[in-house]
PDB file of C-alpha atoms in Angstrom:
ATOM      1  CA  MET A 136     297.604  80.655  68.516  1.00 87.00           C
ATOM      2  CA  ALA A 137     296.234  78.408  65.768  1.00 94.00           C
ATOM      3  CA  PHE A 138     293.472  75.882  65.317  1.00 96.00           C
ATOM      4  CA  THR A 139     294.579  72.418  64.141  1.00 96.00           C
ATOM      5  CA  ASN A 140     293.063  69.482  62.196  1.00 95.00           C
ATOM      6  CA  ILE A 141     290.278  71.621  60.698  1.00 96.00           C
ATOM      7  CA  THR A 142     288.516  72.041  57.414  1.00 97.00           C
ATOM      8  CA  ILE A 143     288.155  75.447  55.810  1.00 97.00           C
ATOM      9  CA  ASP A 144     285.763  76.518  53.053  1.00 95.00           C
ATOM     10  CA  LYS A 145     287.793  78.071  50.256  1.00 93.00           C
ATOM     11  CA  GLN A 146     284.973  80.615  49.516  1.00 96.00           C
ATOM     12  CA  ALA A 147     284.615  83.522  51.959  1.00 97.00           C
ATOM     13  CA  ASN A 148     281.409  84.941  53.311  1.00 97.00           C
ATOM     14  CA  ILE A 149     281.064  88.517  52.255  1.00 97.00           C
ATOM     15  CA  TYR A 150     278.772  90.941  53.856  1.00 96.00           C
ATOM     16  CA  PHE A 151     278.224  94.752  53.731  1.00 96.00           C
ATOM     17  CA  GLU A 152     279.967  95.092  50.323  1.00 96.00           C
ATOM     18  CA  GLY A 153     283.003  93.419  51.793  1.00 97.00           C
ATOM     19  CA  ASN A 154     283.380  95.506  54.863  1.00 97.00           C
ATOM     20  CA  VAL A 155     282.708  92.384  56.821  1.00 98.00           C
ATOM     21  CA  THR A 156     284.102  88.992  55.652  1.00 98.00           C
ATOM     22  CA  SER A 157     284.673  85.759  57.256  1.00 97.00           C
ATOM     23  CA  ARG A 158     285.784  82.207  56.571  1.00 97.00           C
ATOM     24  CA  LYS A 159     284.063  79.109  58.086  1.00 97.00           C
ATOM     25  CA  ILE A 160     286.192  76.481  59.774  1.00 97.00           C
ATOM     26  CA  THR A 161     284.898  73.071  60.881  1.00 97.00           C
ATOM     27  CA  PHE A 162     286.400  70.928  63.602  1.00 96.00           C
ATOM     28  CA  ALA A 163     286.690  67.108  63.681  1.00 95.00           C
ATOM     29  CA  ASP A 164     283.653  67.061  66.047  1.00 94.00           C
ATOM     30  CA  GLY A 165     281.520  68.947  63.599  1.00 93.00           C
ATOM     31  CA  SER A 166     281.567  72.190  65.426  1.00 94.00           C
ATOM     32  CA  THR A 167     282.120  75.364  63.490  1.00 95.00           C
ATOM     33  CA  LYS A 168     283.682  78.836  63.969  1.00 97.00           C
ATOM     34  CA  THR A 169     284.103  81.797  61.533  1.00 97.00           C
ATOM     35  CA  LEU A 170     287.323  83.794  61.414  1.00 98.00           C
ATOM     36  CA  GLY A 171     286.530  87.318  60.168  1.00 98.00           C
ATOM     37  CA  ILE A 172     287.474  90.918  59.624  1.00 98.00           C
ATOM     38  CA  MET A 173     285.389  93.962  60.109  1.00 98.00           C
ATOM     39  CA  LEU A 174     286.276  97.351  58.754  1.00 98.00           C
ATOM     40  CA  PRO A 175     285.126 100.531  60.489  1.00 98.00           C
ATOM     41  CA  GLY A 176     281.347 100.885  60.245  1.00 98.00           C
ATOM     42  CA  GLN A 177     277.956 100.269  61.874  1.00 98.00           C
ATOM     43  CA  TYR A 178     276.532  96.788  61.439  1.00 98.00           C
ATOM     44  CA  GLU A 179     273.491  94.732  62.741  1.00 97.00           C
ATOM     45  CA  PHE A 180     273.652  91.031  62.782  1.00 96.00           C
ATOM     46  CA  SER A 181     271.167  88.312  63.745  1.00 96.00           C
ATOM     47  CA  THR A 182     271.927  84.971  65.317  1.00 96.00           C
ATOM     48  CA  ASN A 183     270.471  81.398  64.863  1.00 95.00           C
ATOM     49  CA  LEU A 184     272.608  79.531  67.414  1.00 95.00           C
ATOM     50  CA  ARG A 185     274.123  81.156  70.541  1.00 96.00           C
ATOM     51  CA  GLU A 186     277.378  82.832  69.566  1.00 97.00           C
ATOM     52  CA  GLU A 187     280.636  83.601  71.329  1.00 97.00           C
ATOM     53  CA  MET A 188     282.280  86.691  69.643  1.00 98.00           C
ATOM     54  CA  ALA A 189     285.964  86.748  70.513  1.00 98.00           C
ATOM     55  CA  ILE A 190     287.755  89.921  69.395  1.00 98.00           C
ATOM     56  CA  THR A 191     291.433  89.270  68.602  1.00 96.00           C
ATOM     57  CA  ALA A 192     292.241  92.883  67.554  1.00 97.00           C
ATOM     58  CA  GLY A 193     290.324  96.077  67.220  1.00 97.00           C
ATOM     59  CA  THR A 194     288.278  98.692  68.886  1.00 98.00           C
ATOM     60  CA  LEU A 195     284.465  98.532  68.710  1.00 98.00           C
ATOM     61  CA  ARG A 196     281.325  98.988  70.645  1.00 98.00           C
ATOM     62  CA  TYR A 197     278.525  96.346  70.817  1.00 98.00           C
ATOM     63  CA  GLN A 198     275.029  96.338  71.866  1.00 98.00           C
ATOM     64  CA  LEU A 199     272.943  93.199  72.606  1.00 98.00           C
ATOM     65  CA  ALA A 200     269.167  93.427  72.207  1.00 96.00           C
ATOM     66  CA  GLY A 201     267.596  95.394  75.114  1.00 94.00           C
ATOM     67  CA  GLU A 202     271.142  96.149  76.642  1.00 97.00           C
ATOM     68  CA  GLU A 203     273.505  99.027  76.951  1.00 98.00           C
ATOM     69  CA  TRP A 204     276.372  99.637  74.705  1.00 98.00           C
ATOM     70  CA  GLN A 205     279.639  98.004  75.646  1.00 98.00           C
ATOM     71  CA  THR A 206     283.161  98.894  74.528  1.00 98.00           C
ATOM     72  CA  ILE A 207     285.996  96.398  73.535  1.00 98.00           C
ATOM     73  CA  ASP A 208     289.293  97.926  73.074  1.00 97.00           C
ATOM     74  CA  GLY A 209     292.028  95.456  71.712  1.00 95.00           C
ATOM     75  CA  SER A 210     290.519  92.197  72.730  1.00 95.00           C
ATOM     76  CA  GLY A 211     287.494  90.821  74.530  1.00 97.00           C
ATOM     77  CA  VAL A 212     284.617  88.293  74.337  1.00 98.00           C
ATOM     78  CA  PHE A 213     280.833  88.654  74.412  1.00 98.00           C
ATOM     79  CA  TYR A 214     278.066  86.163  74.044  1.00 98.00           C
ATOM     80  CA  VAL A 215     274.879  86.639  71.887  1.00 97.00           C
ATOM     81  CA  PRO A 216     271.677  84.622  72.592  1.00 97.00           C
ATOM     82  CA  ALA A 217     270.278  82.357  69.972  1.00 96.00           C
ATOM     83  CA  ASN A 218     267.709  83.906  67.730  1.00 96.00           C
ATOM     84  CA  SER A 219     268.564  87.419  68.634  1.00 97.00           C
ATOM     85  CA  THR A 220     270.170  90.494  67.158  1.00 97.00           C
ATOM     86  CA  PHE A 221     273.151  92.617  68.012  1.00 98.00           C
ATOM     87  CA  SER A 222     274.654  95.888  66.811  1.00 98.00           C
ATOM     88  CA  LEU A 223     278.245  96.775  66.246  1.00 98.00           C
ATOM     89  CA  ASP A 224     279.946 100.135  65.939  1.00 98.00           C
ATOM     90  CA  VAL A 225     283.414  99.208  64.665  1.00 98.00           C
ATOM     91  CA  GLN A 226     285.970 101.904  65.094  1.00 98.00           C
ATOM     92  CA  THR A 227     289.286 100.277  63.883  1.00 98.00           C
ATOM     93  CA  VAL A 228     289.924  97.141  61.704  1.00 98.00           C
ATOM     94  CA  THR A 229     288.719  94.319  63.842  1.00 98.00           C
ATOM     95  CA  ASP A 230     289.813  90.685  63.674  1.00 98.00           C
ATOM     96  CA  TYR A 231     287.433  88.210  65.325  1.00 98.00           C
ATOM     97  CA  CYS A 232     286.607  84.551  65.912  1.00 98.00           C
ATOM     98  CA  CYS A 233     282.948  83.703  66.187  1.00 98.00           C
ATOM     99  CA  SER A 234     282.022  80.283  67.700  1.00 97.00           C
ATOM    100  CA  TYR A 235     278.631  78.919  67.046  1.00 96.00           C
ATOM    101  CA  LEU A 236     277.523  77.193  70.409  1.00 94.00           C
ATOM    102  CA  THR A 237     275.075  74.432  70.820  1.00 86.00           C
ATOM    103  CA  ASP A 238     273.711  72.834  74.056  1.00 66.00           C
ATOM    104  CA  ASP A 239     276.887  70.689  74.054  1.00 57.00           C
ATOM    105  CA  ASN A 240     279.324  73.634  74.344  1.00 51.00           C
TER     106      ASN A 240
ATOM    107  CA  MET B 279     285.474  73.354  47.760  1.00 87.00           C
ATOM    108  CA  ALA B 280     287.342  73.141  51.134  1.00 93.00           C
ATOM    109  CA  PHE B 281     290.824  72.323  52.401  1.00 96.00           C
ATOM    110  CA  THR B 282     291.003  69.699  55.014  1.00 96.00           C
ATOM    111  CA  ASN B 283     293.355  68.553  57.770  1.00 95.00           C
ATOM    112  CA  ILE B 284     294.937  72.030  57.973  1.00 96.00           C
ATOM    113  CA  THR B 285     296.113  74.469  60.594  1.00 97.00           C
ATOM    114  CA  ILE B 286     294.995  77.943  60.614  1.00 97.00           C
ATOM    115  CA  ASP B 287     296.503  80.867  62.406  1.00 95.00           C
ATOM    116  CA  LYS B 288     293.816  82.566  64.463  1.00 93.00           C
ATOM    117  CA  GLN B 289     295.304  86.090  63.765  1.00 96.00           C
ATOM    118  CA  ALA B 290     294.760  87.591  60.450  1.00 97.00           C
ATOM    119  CA  ASN B 291     297.427  89.433  58.253  1.00 97.00           C
ATOM    120  CA  ILE B 292     296.169  92.943  57.727  1.00 97.00           C
ATOM    121  CA  TYR B 293     297.530  95.206  54.953  1.00 96.00           C
ATOM    122  CA  PHE B 294     296.523  98.534  53.510  1.00 96.00           C
ATOM    123  CA  GLU B 295     294.494  99.523  56.503  1.00 96.00           C
ATOM    124  CA  GLY B 296     292.274  96.387  56.304  1.00 97.00           C
ATOM    125  CA  ASN B 297     291.553  96.871  52.552  1.00 97.00           C
ATOM    126  CA  VAL B 298     293.633  93.591  52.056  1.00 98.00           C
ATOM    127  CA  THR B 299     293.414  90.815  54.639  1.00 98.00           C
ATOM    128  CA  SER B 300     294.387  87.211  54.618  1.00 97.00           C
ATOM    129  CA  ARG B 301     294.689  84.170  56.812  1.00 97.00           C
ATOM    130  CA  LYS B 302     297.487  81.547  56.559  1.00 97.00           C
ATOM    131  CA  ILE B 303     296.715  77.930  56.406  1.00 97.00           C
ATOM    132  CA  THR B 304     299.318  75.185  56.739  1.00 97.00           C
ATOM    133  CA  PHE B 305     298.978  71.732  55.277  1.00 96.00           C
ATOM    134  CA  ALA B 306     300.329  68.470  56.903  1.00 95.00           C
ATOM    135  CA  ASP B 307     303.267  68.555  54.418  1.00 94.00           C
ATOM    136  CA  GLY B 308     304.222  72.002  55.707  1.00 93.00           C
ATOM    137  CA  SER B 309     303.152  73.833  52.505  1.00 94.00           C
ATOM    138  CA  THR B 310     301.202  77.059  53.084  1.00 95.00           C
ATOM    139  CA  LYS B 311     298.536  79.114  51.487  1.00 97.00           C
ATOM    140  CA  THR B 312     296.720  82.308  52.406  1.00 97.00           C
ATOM    141  CA  LEU B 313     293.039  82.850  51.842  1.00 98.00           C
ATOM    142  CA  GLY B 314     292.268  86.575  51.560  1.00 98.00           C
ATOM    143  CA  ILE B 315     289.976  89.425  50.675  1.00 98.00           C
ATOM    144  CA  MET B 316     290.863  92.512  48.770  1.00 98.00           C
ATOM    145  CA  LEU B 317     288.427  95.483  48.626  1.00 98.00           C
ATOM    146  CA  PRO B 318     288.522  97.776  45.585  1.00 98.00           C
ATOM    147  CA  GLY B 319     291.915  99.791  45.306  1.00 98.00           C
ATOM    148  CA  GLN B 320     295.274  99.749  43.868  1.00 98.00           C
ATOM    149  CA  TYR B 321     297.959  97.759  45.518  1.00 98.00           C
ATOM    150  CA  GLU B 322     301.568  96.711  44.975  1.00 97.00           C
ATOM    151  CA  PHE B 323     302.971  93.448  46.475  1.00 96.00           C
ATOM    152  CA  SER B 324     306.319  91.817  46.508  1.00 96.00           C
ATOM    153  CA  THR B 325     307.129  88.100  46.636  1.00 96.00           C
ATOM    154  CA  ASN B 326     309.752  85.980  48.283  1.00 95.00           C
ATOM    155  CA  LEU B 327     308.725  82.527  47.003  1.00 95.00           C
ATOM    156  CA  ARG B 328     306.949  81.953  43.585  1.00 96.00           C
ATOM    157  CA  GLU B 329     303.221  82.442  44.140  1.00 97.00           C
ATOM    158  CA  GLU B 330     300.095  81.153  42.477  1.00 97.00           C
ATOM    159  CA  MET B 331     297.276  83.729  42.878  1.00 98.00           C
ATOM    160  CA  ALA B 332     293.949  82.069  42.311  1.00 98.00           C
ATOM    161  CA  ILE B 333     290.998  84.349  42.160  1.00 98.00           C
ATOM    162  CA  THR B 334     287.858  82.800  43.467  1.00 96.00           C
ATOM    163  CA  ALA B 335     285.563  85.827  42.947  1.00 97.00           C
ATOM    164  CA  GLY B 336     285.957  89.359  41.881  1.00 97.00           C
ATOM    165  CA  THR B 337     287.085  91.635  39.020  1.00 98.00           C
ATOM    166  CA  LEU B 338     290.534  93.005  38.951  1.00 98.00           C
ATOM    167  CA  ARG B 339     293.518  93.824  36.641  1.00 98.00           C
ATOM    168  CA  TYR B 340     296.964  92.591  37.538  1.00 98.00           C
ATOM    169  CA  GLN B 341     300.479  93.530  36.125  1.00 98.00           C
ATOM    170  CA  LEU B 342     303.621  91.428  36.651  1.00 98.00           C
ATOM    171  CA  ALA B 343     306.906  93.255  36.517  1.00 96.00           C
ATOM    172  CA  GLY B 344     307.743  94.261  32.985  1.00 94.00           C
ATOM    173  CA  GLU B 345     304.478  92.863  31.541  1.00 97.00           C
ATOM    174  CA  GLU B 346     301.083  94.287  30.239  1.00 98.00           C
ATOM    175  CA  TRP B 347     298.091  94.623  32.456  1.00 98.00           C
ATOM    176  CA  GLN B 348     295.769  91.578  32.316  1.00 98.00           C
ATOM    177  CA  THR B 349     292.137  91.299  33.431  1.00 98.00           C
ATOM    178  CA  ILE B 350     290.402  88.688  35.502  1.00 98.00           C
ATOM    179  CA  ASP B 351     286.684  88.749  35.701  1.00 97.00           C
ATOM    180  CA  GLY B 352     285.051  86.404  38.101  1.00 95.00           C
ATOM    181  CA  SER B 353     287.780  83.702  38.494  1.00 95.00           C
ATOM    182  CA  GLY B 354     291.378  83.097  37.205  1.00 97.00           C
ATOM    183  CA  VAL B 355     294.908  82.278  38.111  1.00 98.00           C
ATOM    184  CA  PHE B 356     298.163  83.886  37.558  1.00 98.00           C
ATOM    185  CA  TYR B 357     301.761  83.165  38.744  1.00 98.00           C
ATOM    186  CA  VAL B 358     304.305  85.602  40.140  1.00 97.00           C
ATOM    187  CA  PRO B 359     307.915  84.864  40.040  1.00 97.00           C
ATOM    188  CA  ALA B 360     310.027  84.775  43.308  1.00 96.00           C
ATOM    189  CA  ASN B 361     311.590  87.991  44.470  1.00 96.00           C
ATOM    190  CA  SER B 362     309.440  89.995  42.222  1.00 97.00           C
ATOM    191  CA  THR B 363     306.665  92.582  42.389  1.00 97.00           C
ATOM    192  CA  PHE B 364     303.165  92.820  41.084  1.00 98.00           C
ATOM    193  CA  SER B 365     300.564  95.424  40.812  1.00 98.00           C
ATOM    194  CA  LEU B 366     296.691  94.972  41.282  1.00 98.00           C
ATOM    195  CA  ASP B 367     293.845  97.251  40.343  1.00 98.00           C
ATOM    196  CA  VAL B 368     290.942  95.639  42.268  1.00 98.00           C
ATOM    197  CA  GLN B 369     287.586  96.718  41.031  1.00 98.00           C
ATOM    198  CA  THR B 370     285.212  94.584  43.023  1.00 98.00           C
ATOM    199  CA  VAL B 371     285.515  92.760  46.310  1.00 98.00           C
ATOM    200  CA  THR B 372     287.905  89.923  45.538  1.00 98.00           C
ATOM    201  CA  ASP B 373     288.250  86.570  47.259  1.00 98.00           C
ATOM    202  CA  TYR B 374     291.522  84.821  46.566  1.00 98.00           C
ATOM    203  CA  CYS B 375     293.706  81.925  47.513  1.00 98.00           C
ATOM    204  CA  CYS B 376     297.569  82.480  47.222  1.00 98.00           C
ATOM    205  CA  SER B 377     299.847  79.455  47.278  1.00 97.00           C
ATOM    206  CA  TYR B 378     303.455  79.772  47.996  1.00 96.00           C
ATOM    207  CA  LEU B 379     305.437  77.589  45.777  1.00 94.00           C
ATOM    208  CA  THR B 380     308.730  75.919  46.226  1.00 86.00           C
ATOM    209  CA  ASP B 381     310.879  73.753  43.861  1.00 66.00           C
ATOM    210  CA  ASP B 382     308.805  70.890  44.989  1.00 57.00           C
ATOM    211  CA  ASN B 383     305.469  72.173  43.722  1.00 51.00           C
TER     212      ASN B 383
END
């Protein structure tokens, strides 16, 4: 599985002292995703746009604001509302693809 | 700085329990690079092709086979021969771009 005809920023995004890192890719239609790695740990993130978090590999728990903890083991997808927060409890090295969604997608 | 019109593998390469991770990008001419992150630690790598290691951010020391340790602080480039090994002593989170070189480049 690969993404084609994209632009990638050479510089990584580095969070939590490098325990979470990602790289932004931009598609021909202007839409963006980040491909990232999370090492084991607890993290809280906030969103601007609605996000699709697709886990490619890894075991983790996630909690959306006001909801119960859920578990992903190996692969899975969850959606985070715009202007919200979510918590992660990452248990093994996790490979992910985050899509930033607009009204169009 | 960005790379355009490329293909990126969705799945990351994960080494040293996630302390070194990278993603492969392929250009229209078939040439490849990896964009990666290294967390602090000591690592040894081996090459097949000749490699250009361009450090975008980070502080580290590197040692090519049979040579003295050298220091990169912030950014820098070094080249590793084909079919060789090199050692890294990474001191801060390091963002890098590795180009796999052939006789053509």
